[in-house]
Short mmCIF file of C-alpha atoms in Angstrom, two decimals:
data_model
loop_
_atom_site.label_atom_id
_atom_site.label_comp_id
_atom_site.label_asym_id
_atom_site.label_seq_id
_atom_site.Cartn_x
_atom_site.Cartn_y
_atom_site.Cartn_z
CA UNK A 1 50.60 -229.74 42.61
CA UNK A 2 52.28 -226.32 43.26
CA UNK A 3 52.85 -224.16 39.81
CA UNK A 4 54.77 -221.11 39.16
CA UNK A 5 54.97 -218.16 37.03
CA UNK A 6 57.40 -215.50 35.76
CA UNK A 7 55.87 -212.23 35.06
CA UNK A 8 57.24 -209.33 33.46
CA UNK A 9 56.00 -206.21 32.30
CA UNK A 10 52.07 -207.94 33.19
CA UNK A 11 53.07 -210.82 31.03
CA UNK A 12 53.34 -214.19 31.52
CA UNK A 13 57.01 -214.57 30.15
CA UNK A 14 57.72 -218.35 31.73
CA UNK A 15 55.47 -221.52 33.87
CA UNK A 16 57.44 -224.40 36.07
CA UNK A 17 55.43 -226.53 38.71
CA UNK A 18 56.08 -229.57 40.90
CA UNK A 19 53.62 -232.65 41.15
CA UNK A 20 53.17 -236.30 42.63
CA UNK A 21 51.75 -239.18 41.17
CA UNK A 22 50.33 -242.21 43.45
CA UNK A 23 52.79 -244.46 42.06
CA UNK A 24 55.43 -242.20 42.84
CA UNK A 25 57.81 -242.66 45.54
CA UNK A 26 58.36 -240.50 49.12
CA UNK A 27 61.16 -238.85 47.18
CA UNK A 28 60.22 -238.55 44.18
CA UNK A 29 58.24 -235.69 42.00
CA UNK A 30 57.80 -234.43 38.54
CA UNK A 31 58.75 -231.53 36.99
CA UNK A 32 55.23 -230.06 34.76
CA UNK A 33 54.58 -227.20 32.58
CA UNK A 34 58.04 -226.38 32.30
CA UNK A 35 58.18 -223.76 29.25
CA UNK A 36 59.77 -220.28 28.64
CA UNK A 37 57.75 -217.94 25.95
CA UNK A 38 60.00 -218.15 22.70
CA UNK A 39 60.50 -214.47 22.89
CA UNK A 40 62.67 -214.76 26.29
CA UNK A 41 64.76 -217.67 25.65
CA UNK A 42 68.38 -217.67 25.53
CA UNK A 43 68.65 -215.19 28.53
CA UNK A 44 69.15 -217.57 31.33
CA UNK A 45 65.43 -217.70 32.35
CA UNK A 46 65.13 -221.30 31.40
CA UNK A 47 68.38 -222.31 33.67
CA UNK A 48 67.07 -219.89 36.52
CA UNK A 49 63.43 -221.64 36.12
CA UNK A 50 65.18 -224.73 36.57
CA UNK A 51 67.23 -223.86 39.57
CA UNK A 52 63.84 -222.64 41.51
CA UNK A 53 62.57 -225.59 40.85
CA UNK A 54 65.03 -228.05 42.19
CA UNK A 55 65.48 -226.03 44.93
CA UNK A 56 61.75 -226.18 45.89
CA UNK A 57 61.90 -229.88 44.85
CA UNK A 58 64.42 -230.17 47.77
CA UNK A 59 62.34 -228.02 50.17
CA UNK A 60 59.69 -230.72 49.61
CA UNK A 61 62.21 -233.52 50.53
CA UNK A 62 62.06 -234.78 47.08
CA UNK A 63 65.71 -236.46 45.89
CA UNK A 64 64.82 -237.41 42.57
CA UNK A 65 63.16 -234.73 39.85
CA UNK A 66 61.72 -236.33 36.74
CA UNK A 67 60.13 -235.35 33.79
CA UNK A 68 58.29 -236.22 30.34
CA UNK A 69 60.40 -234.45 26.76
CA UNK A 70 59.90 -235.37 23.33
CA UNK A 71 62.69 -235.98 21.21
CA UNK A 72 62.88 -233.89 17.98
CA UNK A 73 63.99 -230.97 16.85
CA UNK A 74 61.47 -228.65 18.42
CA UNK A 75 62.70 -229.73 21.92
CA UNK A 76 66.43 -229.71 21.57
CA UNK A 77 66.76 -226.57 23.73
CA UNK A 78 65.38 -227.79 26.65
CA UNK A 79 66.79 -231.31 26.21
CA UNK A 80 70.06 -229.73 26.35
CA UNK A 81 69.20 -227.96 29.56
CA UNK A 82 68.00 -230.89 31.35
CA UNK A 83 70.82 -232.90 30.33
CA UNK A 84 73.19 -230.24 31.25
CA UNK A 85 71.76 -229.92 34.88
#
């Protein structure tokens, strides 16, 4: 597991991390805790979040990035996003 956190101003503002599961395979790794704090959204942090973390999933040799969403209303932001990238 390797996390990651945006600070500004001494405040956690945004959290991405990368992590394996057993079943998982060589080239493969998950995408956890991604989330941007409400009150920063819709100024690129979320796409910039993502970027760092597919770059570091390709520093780790990883080809394949997945992850876990719910879909409703709540999540239709970062649905978007991932769909989008």
């Amino acid at each position: 597991m390797q996390y990651w956190i945006v600070v500004k101003y001494h405040k956690v503002i945004a959290i991405t991390g990368l992590y394996t599961q057993a079943e998982d395979n060589e080239n493969e790794c998950w995408l956890g805790w991604f989330c941007v704090d409400r009150r920063y959204r819709k100024n690129k942090i979320g796409q910039k979040l993502l970027d760092f973390s597919l770059q570091k999933a390709k520093e780790l040799n990883k080809e394949v990035l997945k992850l876990y969403t719910y879909n409703s209303d709540k999540y239709k932001p970062a649905i978007k996003l991932y769909e989008k990238n």
